[in-house]
PDB file of C-alpha atoms in Angstrom:
ATOM      1  CA  UNK A  13      52.925 -33.335 -68.803  1.00 43.00           C
ATOM      2  CA  UNK A  14      53.902 -30.758 -66.238  1.00 40.00           C
ATOM      3  CA  UNK A  15      57.384 -29.444 -65.518  1.00 45.00           C
ATOM      4  CA  UNK A  16      57.491 -31.220 -62.156  1.00 45.00           C
ATOM      5  CA  UNK A  17      56.138 -34.668 -62.934  1.00 46.00           C
ATOM      6  CA  UNK A  18      55.238 -37.018 -65.764  1.00 50.00           C
ATOM      7  CA  UNK A  19      51.440 -36.883 -65.435  1.00 48.00           C
ATOM      8  CA  UNK A  20      49.600 -35.652 -68.524  1.00 52.00           C
ATOM      9  CA  UNK A  21      48.032 -32.207 -68.251  1.00 51.00           C
ATOM     10  CA  UNK A  22      44.238 -31.961 -68.409  1.00 54.00           C
ATOM     11  CA  UNK A  23      43.067 -30.675 -71.757  1.00 63.00           C
ATOM     12  CA  UNK A  24      42.490 -26.915 -71.609  1.00 59.00           C
ATOM     13  CA  UNK A  25      44.377 -26.557 -68.308  1.00 52.00           C
ATOM     14  CA  UNK A  26      46.847 -23.685 -68.158  1.00 53.00           C
ATOM     15  CA  UNK A  27      50.416 -24.651 -68.882  1.00 58.00           C
ATOM     16  CA  UNK A  28      52.714 -24.643 -65.865  1.00 54.00           C
ATOM     17  CA  UNK A  29      55.280 -21.841 -66.071  1.00 59.00           C
ATOM     18  CA  UNK A  30      58.937 -22.806 -66.257  1.00 65.00           C
ATOM     19  CA  UNK A  31      60.547 -23.086 -62.859  1.00 67.00           C
ATOM     20  CA  UNK A  32      62.451 -19.868 -62.202  1.00 70.00           C
ATOM     21  CA  UNK A  33      65.528 -19.997 -59.999  1.00 88.00           C
ATOM     22  CA  UNK A  34      66.612 -16.895 -58.141  1.00 93.00           C
ATOM     23  CA  UNK A  35      70.213 -15.987 -58.889  1.00 95.00           C
ATOM     24  CA  UNK A  36      70.414 -13.639 -55.895  1.00 97.00           C
ATOM     25  CA  UNK A  37      69.389 -13.833 -52.231  1.00 96.00           C
ATOM     26  CA  UNK A  38      67.965 -11.518 -49.614  1.00 96.00           C
ATOM     27  CA  UNK A  39      70.830  -9.391 -48.318  1.00 97.00           C
ATOM     28  CA  UNK A  40      72.841  -9.441 -51.558  1.00 97.00           C
ATOM     29  CA  UNK A  41      74.070  -6.104 -52.870  1.00 98.00           C
ATOM     30  CA  UNK A  42      73.432  -5.793 -56.610  1.00 98.00           C
ATOM     31  CA  UNK A  43      73.586  -3.172 -59.336  1.00 97.00           C
ATOM     32  CA  UNK A  44      71.355  -2.509 -62.321  1.00 97.00           C
ATOM     33  CA  UNK A  45      72.683  -3.675 -65.681  1.00 96.00           C
ATOM     34  CA  UNK A  46      71.545  -0.555 -67.607  1.00 94.00           C
ATOM     35  CA  UNK A  47      70.878   2.205 -65.079  1.00 94.00           C
ATOM     36  CA  UNK A  48      73.256   3.746 -62.574  1.00 95.00           C
ATOM     37  CA  UNK A  49      71.924   2.457 -59.262  1.00 97.00           C
ATOM     38  CA  UNK A  50      72.648  -0.269 -56.762  1.00 98.00           C
ATOM     39  CA  UNK A  51      70.814  -1.717 -53.803  1.00 98.00           C
ATOM     40  CA  UNK A  52      70.303  -4.487 -51.287  1.00 98.00           C
ATOM     41  CA  UNK A  53      67.673  -7.172 -51.928  1.00 98.00           C
ATOM     42  CA  UNK A  54      64.971  -7.326 -49.247  1.00 97.00           C
ATOM     43  CA  UNK A  55      62.348  -9.505 -50.981  1.00 96.00           C
ATOM     44  CA  UNK A  56      62.039 -11.780 -54.021  1.00 96.00           C
ATOM     45  CA  UNK A  57      59.033 -12.618 -56.181  1.00 95.00           C
ATOM     46  CA  UNK A  58      59.494 -15.889 -58.133  1.00 94.00           C
ATOM     47  CA  UNK A  59      57.757 -14.237 -61.121  1.00 94.00           C
ATOM     48  CA  UNK A  60      56.455 -10.719 -61.826  1.00 95.00           C
ATOM     49  CA  UNK A  61      53.983  -9.679 -59.102  1.00 96.00           C
ATOM     50  CA  UNK A  62      53.496  -5.939 -59.566  1.00 96.00           C
ATOM     51  CA  UNK A  63      50.618  -4.140 -61.293  1.00 96.00           C
ATOM     52  CA  UNK A  64      49.959  -4.384 -65.007  1.00 96.00           C
ATOM     53  CA  UNK A  65      50.039  -0.577 -65.128  1.00 97.00           C
ATOM     54  CA  UNK A  66      53.581  -0.614 -63.700  1.00 96.00           C
ATOM     55  CA  UNK A  67      54.641  -3.275 -66.217  1.00 97.00           C
ATOM     56  CA  UNK A  68      53.169  -1.386 -69.188  1.00 96.00           C
ATOM     57  CA  UNK A  69      55.010   1.787 -68.108  1.00 96.00           C
ATOM     58  CA  UNK A  70      58.320   0.088 -69.031  1.00 94.00           C
ATOM     59  CA  UNK A  71      59.280   0.937 -72.627  1.00 93.00           C
ATOM     60  CA  UNK A  72      58.424  -2.078 -74.777  1.00 94.00           C
ATOM     61  CA  UNK A  73      61.923  -2.418 -76.238  1.00 93.00           C
ATOM     62  CA  UNK A  74      63.402  -2.994 -72.756  1.00 92.00           C
ATOM     63  CA  UNK A  75      60.388  -4.620 -71.030  1.00 95.00           C
ATOM     64  CA  UNK A  76      61.548  -7.861 -69.370  1.00 96.00           C
ATOM     65  CA  UNK A  77      59.585 -11.118 -69.523  1.00 95.00           C
ATOM     66  CA  UNK A  78      57.345 -11.715 -66.499  1.00 95.00           C
ATOM     67  CA  UNK A  79      58.348 -15.368 -66.007  1.00 93.00           C
ATOM     68  CA  UNK A  80      61.566 -14.697 -64.094  1.00 95.00           C
ATOM     69  CA  UNK A  81      62.356 -13.640 -60.527  1.00 96.00           C
ATOM     70  CA  UNK A  82      61.795  -9.979 -59.653  1.00 97.00           C
ATOM     71  CA  UNK A  83      63.651  -8.383 -56.755  1.00 98.00           C
ATOM     72  CA  UNK A  84      62.651  -5.666 -54.291  1.00 98.00           C
ATOM     73  CA  UNK A  85      65.655  -3.451 -53.550  1.00 98.00           C
ATOM     74  CA  UNK A  86      66.485  -0.755 -51.062  1.00 98.00           C
ATOM     75  CA  UNK A  87      68.219   1.244 -53.771  1.00 98.00           C
ATOM     76  CA  UNK A  88      70.465   4.275 -54.080  1.00 97.00           C
ATOM     77  CA  UNK A  89      71.884   6.423 -56.835  1.00 96.00           C
ATOM     78  CA  UNK A  90      73.926   9.644 -56.750  1.00 94.00           C
ATOM     79  CA  UNK A  91      70.841  11.754 -55.920  1.00 96.00           C
ATOM     80  CA  UNK A  92      68.587   9.724 -53.628  1.00 97.00           C
ATOM     81  CA  UNK A  93      67.515   6.475 -52.014  1.00 97.00           C
ATOM     82  CA  UNK A  94      64.298   4.659 -52.916  1.00 97.00           C
ATOM     83  CA  UNK A  95      62.668   1.240 -53.338  1.00 98.00           C
ATOM     84  CA  UNK A  96      63.130  -0.437 -56.742  1.00 97.00           C
ATOM     85  CA  UNK A  97      61.523  -3.494 -58.354  1.00 98.00           C
ATOM     86  CA  UNK A  98      63.881  -5.123 -60.862  1.00 98.00           C
ATOM     87  CA  UNK A  99      63.854  -8.230 -63.047  1.00 97.00           C
ATOM     88  CA  UNK A 100      66.602 -10.783 -62.615  1.00 97.00           C
ATOM     89  CA  UNK A 101      67.930 -10.219 -66.154  1.00 96.00           C
ATOM     90  CA  UNK A 102      68.685  -6.585 -65.244  1.00 97.00           C
ATOM     91  CA  UNK A 103      70.746  -7.252 -62.126  1.00 98.00           C
ATOM     92  CA  UNK A 104      74.434  -7.943 -61.680  1.00 98.00           C
ATOM     93  CA  UNK A 105      76.450  -8.633 -58.523  1.00 97.00           C
ATOM     94  CA  UNK A 106      77.877  -5.417 -57.097  1.00 96.00           C
ATOM     95  CA  UNK A 107      81.636  -5.791 -56.834  1.00 92.00           C
ATOM     96  CA  UNK A 108      82.274  -2.576 -54.829  1.00 90.00           C
ATOM     97  CA  UNK A 109      82.021  -4.333 -51.444  1.00 90.00           C
ATOM     98  CA  UNK A 110      80.616  -1.113 -49.964  1.00 94.00           C
ATOM     99  CA  UNK A 111      77.437  -0.733 -47.905  1.00 95.00           C
ATOM    100  CA  UNK A 112      74.303   0.767 -49.474  1.00 97.00           C
ATOM    101  CA  UNK A 113      73.205   4.158 -48.133  1.00 94.00           C
ATOM    102  CA  UNK A 114      69.464   3.717 -47.541  1.00 97.00           C
ATOM    103  CA  UNK A 115      67.595   4.786 -44.371  1.00 97.00           C
ATOM    104  CA  UNK A 116      65.533   1.556 -44.160  1.00 97.00           C
ATOM    105  CA  UNK A 117      68.553  -0.764 -44.032  1.00 97.00           C
ATOM    106  CA  UNK A 118      69.075  -0.629 -40.271  1.00 95.00           C
ATOM    107  CA  UNK A 119      65.423  -1.623 -39.715  1.00 96.00           C
ATOM    108  CA  UNK A 120      65.733  -4.758 -41.895  1.00 96.00           C
ATOM    109  CA  UNK A 121      69.355  -5.792 -41.702  1.00 97.00           C
ATOM    110  CA  UNK A 122      72.206  -6.060 -39.248  1.00 94.00           C
ATOM    111  CA  UNK A 123      75.840  -6.314 -40.149  1.00 92.00           C
ATOM    112  CA  UNK A 124      77.462  -5.929 -43.549  1.00 96.00           C
ATOM    113  CA  UNK A 125      80.162  -8.418 -44.415  1.00 93.00           C
ATOM    114  CA  UNK A 126      81.796  -9.473 -47.706  1.00 89.00           C
ATOM    115  CA  UNK A 127      79.251  -7.580 -49.818  1.00 88.00           C
ATOM    116  CA  UNK A 128      76.164  -8.966 -48.048  1.00 95.00           C
ATOM    117  CA  UNK A 129      73.771  -7.851 -45.370  1.00 97.00           C
ATOM    118  CA  UNK A 130      72.425 -10.205 -42.703  1.00 96.00           C
ATOM    119  CA  UNK A 131      68.641 -10.065 -42.239  1.00 95.00           C
ATOM    120  CA  UNK A 132      67.585  -9.226 -38.680  1.00 95.00           C
ATOM    121  CA  UNK A 133      66.212 -12.325 -36.894  1.00 92.00           C
ATOM    122  CA  UNK A 134      62.827 -10.668 -36.304  1.00 91.00           C
ATOM    123  CA  UNK A 135      62.464 -10.144 -40.095  1.00 88.00           C
ATOM    124  CA  UNK A 136      62.932 -13.823 -40.947  1.00 83.00           C
ATOM    125  CA  UNK A 137      59.865 -15.987 -41.503  1.00 75.00           C
TER     126      UNK A 137
END
């Protein structure tokens, strides 16, 4: 049987992955659980969708499972701004209620209110 219905699965067919639910939304400001950076979410992958080389570059003892949402962030730390790709298990809500300092924000978002950015209408699909 599959996760979404009661029909039996064909023998030898790949097993359906568990349904992953995104805890965060586009425009949310989040921070990393282990590393000192924060950012605004601009895209969400329902499961890992980066290269295998990128995944293998993560130390094995902290490598997250692939079957969870992964978030694209316009990120900042004390030294710079950059784009980050982070698993859901490694993100927490950012409680600072301060805007993120990243040069690409004004191209994607408009307005910052109550810890969230509003996606520009032309960026919605």
